[in-house]
């Protein structure tokens, strides 16, 4: 069964236009879901809007959105006023520009989506654009209204379709310079750097998301299973305390251990002749 599209519209490049669909590429629906319940009755609890000062429940007609301009002082915004600020949407996804895939800063990536043709009549134009972008190794920037906000999407060829990432706004991305400001400059060279490069080389592998595990979710599942079976909860392993060691000595030990794990290559047999 095909997944349900979260958005439908028309992609545009100049005078070319064709129907497209957006599908959510990542989901958290398979995680272990926990709910707040009444310990005595076993019934689920529900959220209730309560006045922070009086402690009394607030009726639906008295609930309003507000912007705090001063401590405890709010400007009230009506639902209709907020709705009027939502950008108009014509369900159009116009491509504004192309950029080299090598120039993409993944720090701005927000949520991933799959972009596919909306109908058989759109397949040829869709495939033409995808093939052209793949050959040029470029991504497209496009903007449209998604979920009440005007969002910029970065669109890249992927398989038979596209991956479309919504992008964070510039004001949402914090400065890396501030985060790294207290890191002192250290020049590392010689044997220490050679050993580090060697260890890294022994750990080279392939990007395999299937090997990533959600340990917290797995631990929750084990806990629930133990409770259902009447067993005591699994005990968490206490982390070992790391000993403070000399960095150079640690590098040498790591390199020695990595060398011992490497498979021994056999010399090829010579053909008799």
GROMACS .gro file of C-alpha atoms in nm:
model
  273
    1UNK     CA    1   0.000   0.000   0.000
    2UNK     CA    2   0.143   0.336  -0.106
    3UNK     CA    3   0.210   0.585   0.175
    4UNK     CA    4  -0.019   0.884   0.213
    5UNK     CA    5   0.118   1.207   0.067
    6UNK     CA    6   0.157   1.493   0.316
    7UNK     CA    7   0.146   1.759   0.040
    8UNK     CA    8   0.046   1.779  -0.326
    9UNK     CA    9   0.119   2.056  -0.575
   10UNK     CA   10   0.287   2.153  -0.901
   11UNK     CA   11   0.662   2.186  -0.944
   12UNK     CA   12   0.766   2.465  -1.181
   13UNK     CA   13   1.082   2.537  -1.377
   14UNK     CA   14   1.026   2.827  -1.614
   15UNK     CA   15   0.733   2.731  -1.835
   16UNK     CA   16   0.755   2.363  -1.739
   17UNK     CA   17   0.510   2.249  -1.470
   18UNK     CA   18   0.411   1.904  -1.346
   19UNK     CA   19   0.236   1.750  -1.047
   20UNK     CA   20   0.436   1.627  -0.747
   21UNK     CA   21   0.369   1.469  -0.409
   22UNK     CA   22   0.566   1.497  -0.084
   23UNK     CA   23   0.592   1.194   0.143
   24UNK     CA   24   0.735   1.205   0.495
   25UNK     CA   25   1.073   1.028   0.486
   26UNK     CA   26   1.133   0.988   0.861
   27UNK     CA   27   0.888   0.897   1.136
   28UNK     CA   28   0.887   0.825   1.509
   29UNK     CA   29   0.565   0.622   1.503
   30UNK     CA   30   0.748   0.292   1.566
   31UNK     CA   31   0.893   0.406   1.899
   32UNK     CA   32   0.762   0.262   2.225
   33UNK     CA   33   0.479   0.496   2.327
   34UNK     CA   34   0.420   0.572   2.695
   35UNK     CA   35   0.110   0.741   2.840
   36UNK     CA   36   0.030   0.907   3.171
   37UNK     CA   37  -0.219   0.696   3.369
   38UNK     CA   38  -0.386   0.697   3.709
   39UNK     CA   39  -0.190   0.451   3.920
   40UNK     CA   40  -0.500   0.360   4.125
   41UNK     CA   41  -0.761   0.319   3.848
   42UNK     CA   42  -0.540   0.241   3.549
   43UNK     CA   43  -0.724   0.505   3.344
   44UNK     CA   44  -0.540   0.744   3.111
   45UNK     CA   45  -0.494   1.103   3.221
   46UNK     CA   46  -0.587   1.400   3.003
   47UNK     CA   47  -0.442   1.749   2.986
   48UNK     CA   48  -0.656   2.032   3.115
   49UNK     CA   49  -0.605   2.406   3.075
   50UNK     CA   50  -0.574   2.557   3.423
   51UNK     CA   51  -0.527   2.920   3.527
   52UNK     CA   52  -0.175   2.952   3.668
   53UNK     CA   53  -0.289   3.190   3.945
   54UNK     CA   54  -0.632   3.062   4.049
   55UNK     CA   55  -0.569   2.696   3.974
   56UNK     CA   56  -0.918   2.666   3.823
   57UNK     CA   57  -0.995   2.501   3.484
   58UNK     CA   58  -1.051   2.745   3.194
   59UNK     CA   59  -1.346   2.708   2.956
   60UNK     CA   60  -1.270   2.664   2.585
   61UNK     CA   61  -1.425   3.000   2.494
   62UNK     CA   62  -1.193   3.178   2.740
   63UNK     CA   63  -0.872   3.028   2.597
   64UNK     CA   64  -0.662   3.262   2.381
   65UNK     CA   65  -0.309   3.290   2.242
   66UNK     CA   66  -0.091   3.568   2.381
   67UNK     CA   67   0.251   3.725   2.330
   68UNK     CA   68   0.432   3.825   2.649
   69UNK     CA   69   0.553   4.185   2.621
   70UNK     CA   70   0.644   4.213   2.988
   71UNK     CA   71   0.643   3.982   3.287
   72UNK     CA   72   0.282   3.869   3.318
   73UNK     CA   73   0.161   4.119   3.056
   74UNK     CA   74   0.030   3.968   2.730
   75UNK     CA   75  -0.103   4.095   2.400
   76UNK     CA   76  -0.399   3.871   2.313
   77UNK     CA   77  -0.424   3.733   1.958
   78UNK     CA   78  -0.749   3.594   1.824
   79UNK     CA   79  -0.758   3.273   1.617
   80UNK     CA   80  -0.883   3.463   1.312
   81UNK     CA   81  -0.601   3.718   1.341
   82UNK     CA   82  -0.341   3.444   1.355
   83UNK     CA   83  -0.499   3.262   1.059
   84UNK     CA   84  -0.481   3.585   0.856
   85UNK     CA   85  -0.100   3.586   0.889
   86UNK     CA   86  -0.063   3.247   0.716
   87UNK     CA   87   0.079   3.299   0.364
   88UNK     CA   88  -0.151   3.229   0.072
   89UNK     CA   89  -0.075   2.902  -0.102
   90UNK     CA   90  -0.136   2.823  -0.467
   91UNK     CA   91   0.010   2.473  -0.425
   92UNK     CA   92   0.301   2.570  -0.646
   93UNK     CA   93   0.665   2.466  -0.594
   94UNK     CA   94   0.870   2.697  -0.819
   95UNK     CA   95   1.243   2.628  -0.853
   96UNK     CA   96   1.429   2.951  -0.781
   97UNK     CA   97   1.789   2.839  -0.844
   98UNK     CA   98   2.031   2.548  -0.865
   99UNK     CA   99   2.350   2.502  -0.666
  100UNK     CA  100   2.636   2.254  -0.665
  101UNK     CA  101   2.586   1.962  -0.429
  102UNK     CA  102   2.940   2.024  -0.301
  103UNK     CA  103   2.829   2.365  -0.165
  104UNK     CA  104   2.544   2.232   0.053
  105UNK     CA  105   2.579   2.296   0.427
  106UNK     CA  106   2.391   2.011   0.598
  107UNK     CA  107   2.375   2.215   0.919
  108UNK     CA  108   2.066   2.383   0.773
  109UNK     CA  109   1.880   2.056   0.707
  110UNK     CA  110   1.548   2.027   0.891
  111UNK     CA  111   1.311   1.744   0.789
  112UNK     CA  112   1.349   1.503   0.493
  113UNK     CA  113   1.073   1.419   0.244
  114UNK     CA  114   1.043   1.203  -0.067
  115UNK     CA  115   0.931   1.392  -0.377
  116UNK     CA  116   0.756   1.187  -0.647
  117UNK     CA  117   0.538   1.255  -0.954
  118UNK     CA  118   0.172   1.306  -0.866
  119UNK     CA  119   0.025   1.130  -1.171
  120UNK     CA  120   0.126   0.944  -1.490
  121UNK     CA  121   0.107   1.264  -1.698
  122UNK     CA  122   0.382   1.420  -1.480
  123UNK     CA  123   0.632   1.132  -1.499
  124UNK     CA  124   0.816   1.238  -1.817
  125UNK     CA  125   0.883   1.599  -1.709
  126UNK     CA  126   0.969   1.479  -1.358
  127UNK     CA  127   1.221   1.225  -1.493
  128UNK     CA  128   1.372   1.483  -1.732
  129UNK     CA  129   1.444   1.724  -1.446
  130UNK     CA  130   1.578   1.449  -1.221
  131UNK     CA  131   1.812   1.317  -1.491
  132UNK     CA  132   1.938   1.664  -1.581
  133UNK     CA  133   2.009   1.753  -1.218
  134UNK     CA  134   2.187   1.423  -1.157
  135UNK     CA  135   2.414   1.474  -1.457
  136UNK     CA  136   2.501   1.827  -1.347
  137UNK     CA  137   2.541   1.719  -0.983
  138UNK     CA  138   2.322   2.004  -0.861
  139UNK     CA  139   2.042   2.056  -0.611
  140UNK     CA  140   1.742   2.284  -0.654
  141UNK     CA  141   1.614   2.550  -0.417
  142UNK     CA  142   1.236   2.599  -0.416
  143UNK     CA  143   0.983   2.763  -0.185
  144UNK     CA  144   0.623   2.684  -0.100
  145UNK     CA  145   0.378   2.700   0.190
  146UNK     CA  146   0.407   2.383   0.398
  147UNK     CA  147   0.203   2.340   0.715
  148UNK     CA  148   0.112   2.712   0.734
  149UNK     CA  149   0.468   2.844   0.685
  150UNK     CA  150   0.656   2.952   0.376
  151UNK     CA  151   0.942   2.704   0.366
  152UNK     CA  152   1.254   2.671   0.153
  153UNK     CA  153   1.326   2.319   0.026
  154UNK     CA  154   1.655   2.178  -0.097
  155UNK     CA  155   1.577   1.915  -0.361
  156UNK     CA  156   1.830   1.650  -0.468
  157UNK     CA  157   1.805   1.349  -0.701
  158UNK     CA  158   1.776   1.019  -0.516
  159UNK     CA  159   1.710   0.691  -0.695
  160UNK     CA  160   1.407   0.729  -0.923
  161UNK     CA  161   1.290   1.045  -0.744
  162UNK     CA  162   1.404   1.332  -0.524
  163UNK     CA  163   1.485   1.393  -0.161
  164UNK     CA  164   1.346   1.728  -0.045
  165UNK     CA  165   1.479   1.871   0.281
  166UNK     CA  166   1.308   2.163   0.448
  167UNK     CA  167   1.577   2.407   0.560
  168UNK     CA  168   1.620   2.585   0.890
  169UNK     CA  169   1.605   2.962   0.870
  170UNK     CA  170   1.934   3.143   0.917
  171UNK     CA  171   1.825   3.289   1.252
  172UNK     CA  172   1.758   2.936   1.383
  173UNK     CA  173   2.114   2.811   1.326
  174UNK     CA  174   2.352   2.906   1.604
  175UNK     CA  175   2.702   3.029   1.537
  176UNK     CA  176   2.973   2.762   1.532
  177UNK     CA  177   3.232   3.026   1.618
  178UNK     CA  178   3.068   3.085   1.956
  179UNK     CA  179   3.052   2.713   2.030
  180UNK     CA  180   3.422   2.664   1.945
  181UNK     CA  181   3.549   2.995   2.085
  182UNK     CA  182   3.712   2.840   2.395
  183UNK     CA  183   3.898   2.564   2.208
  184UNK     CA  184   4.272   2.647   2.216
  185UNK     CA  185   4.481   2.611   1.901
  186UNK     CA  186   4.713   2.310   1.924
  187UNK     CA  187   4.956   2.198   1.655
  188UNK     CA  188   4.975   1.819   1.638
  189UNK     CA  189   5.234   1.649   1.421
  190UNK     CA  190   5.490   1.371   1.405
  191UNK     CA  191   5.432   1.022   1.545
  192UNK     CA  192   5.117   1.122   1.733
  193UNK     CA  193   4.942   1.232   1.413
  194UNK     CA  194   5.069   0.926   1.222
  195UNK     CA  195   4.927   0.693   1.488
  196UNK     CA  196   4.591   0.876   1.486
  197UNK     CA  197   4.569   0.846   1.104
  198UNK     CA  198   4.656   0.476   1.126
  199UNK     CA  199   4.383   0.406   1.384
  200UNK     CA  200   4.128   0.597   1.176
  201UNK     CA  201   4.229   0.394   0.870
  202UNK     CA  202   4.161   0.066   1.052
  203UNK     CA  203   3.811   0.186   1.143
  204UNK     CA  204   3.700   0.291   0.793
  205UNK     CA  205   3.362   0.146   0.698
  206UNK     CA  206   3.044   0.203   0.500
  207UNK     CA  207   2.745   0.417   0.595
  208UNK     CA  208   2.491   0.157   0.709
  209UNK     CA  209   2.187   0.302   0.893
  210UNK     CA  210   2.053  -0.049   0.961
  211UNK     CA  211   2.337  -0.094   1.212
  212UNK     CA  212   2.226   0.207   1.418
  213UNK     CA  213   2.033   0.106   1.729
  214UNK     CA  214   1.806   0.309   1.955
  215UNK     CA  215   1.927   0.179   2.291
  216UNK     CA  216   1.675   0.379   2.491
  217UNK     CA  217   1.379   0.248   2.288
  218UNK     CA  218   1.513  -0.109   2.306
  219UNK     CA  219   1.557  -0.079   2.683
  220UNK     CA  220   1.200   0.048   2.720
  221UNK     CA  221   1.072  -0.247   2.515
  222UNK     CA  222   1.267  -0.491   2.737
  223UNK     CA  223   1.127  -0.321   3.048
  224UNK     CA  224   0.767  -0.348   2.921
  225UNK     CA  225   0.818  -0.713   2.826
  226UNK     CA  226   0.963  -0.795   3.168
  227UNK     CA  227   0.667  -0.629   3.340
  228UNK     CA  228   0.417  -0.823   3.126
  229UNK     CA  229   0.594  -1.151   3.204
  230UNK     CA  230   0.619  -1.076   3.576
  231UNK     CA  231   0.996  -1.067   3.574
  232UNK     CA  232   1.208  -0.811   3.759
  233UNK     CA  233   1.317  -0.513   3.545
  234UNK     CA  234   1.647  -0.561   3.357
  235UNK     CA  235   1.942  -0.410   3.542
  236UNK     CA  236   2.137  -0.140   3.366
  237UNK     CA  237   2.510  -0.197   3.335
  238UNK     CA  238   2.711   0.061   3.520
  239UNK     CA  239   2.955   0.244   3.291
  240UNK     CA  240   3.321   0.178   3.358
  241UNK     CA  241   3.521   0.470   3.487
  242UNK     CA  242   3.781   0.584   3.239
  243UNK     CA  243   4.136   0.598   3.364
  244UNK     CA  244   4.338   0.908   3.294
  245UNK     CA  245   4.627   0.793   3.073
  246UNK     CA  246   4.897   0.950   2.863
  247UNK     CA  247   4.757   1.034   2.516
  248UNK     CA  248   5.066   0.906   2.331
  249UNK     CA  249   5.062   0.577   2.524
  250UNK     CA  250   4.691   0.537   2.456
  251UNK     CA  251   4.746   0.592   2.083
  252UNK     CA  252   5.019   0.328   2.072
  253UNK     CA  253   4.801   0.076   2.256
  254UNK     CA  254   4.507   0.148   2.024
  255UNK     CA  255   4.726   0.107   1.716
  256UNK     CA  256   4.863  -0.221   1.850
  257UNK     CA  257   4.512  -0.353   1.921
  258UNK     CA  258   4.387  -0.244   1.577
  259UNK     CA  259   4.679  -0.416   1.407
  260UNK     CA  260   4.599  -0.739   1.589
  261UNK     CA  261   4.240  -0.731   1.461
  262UNK     CA  262   4.334  -0.688   1.096
  263UNK     CA  263   4.291  -1.006   0.884
  264UNK     CA  264   4.608  -1.154   0.744
  265UNK     CA  265   4.611  -1.138   0.362
  266UNK     CA  266   4.733  -1.452   0.187
  267UNK     CA  267   4.965  -1.435  -0.112
  268UNK     CA  268   4.794  -1.544  -0.435
  269UNK     CA  269   4.892  -1.885  -0.567
  270UNK     CA  270   5.094  -1.889  -0.888
  271UNK     CA  271   4.957  -2.084  -1.179
  272UNK     CA  272   5.177  -2.369  -1.298
  273UNK     CA  273   5.318  -2.297  -1.637
   0.00000   0.00000   0.00000
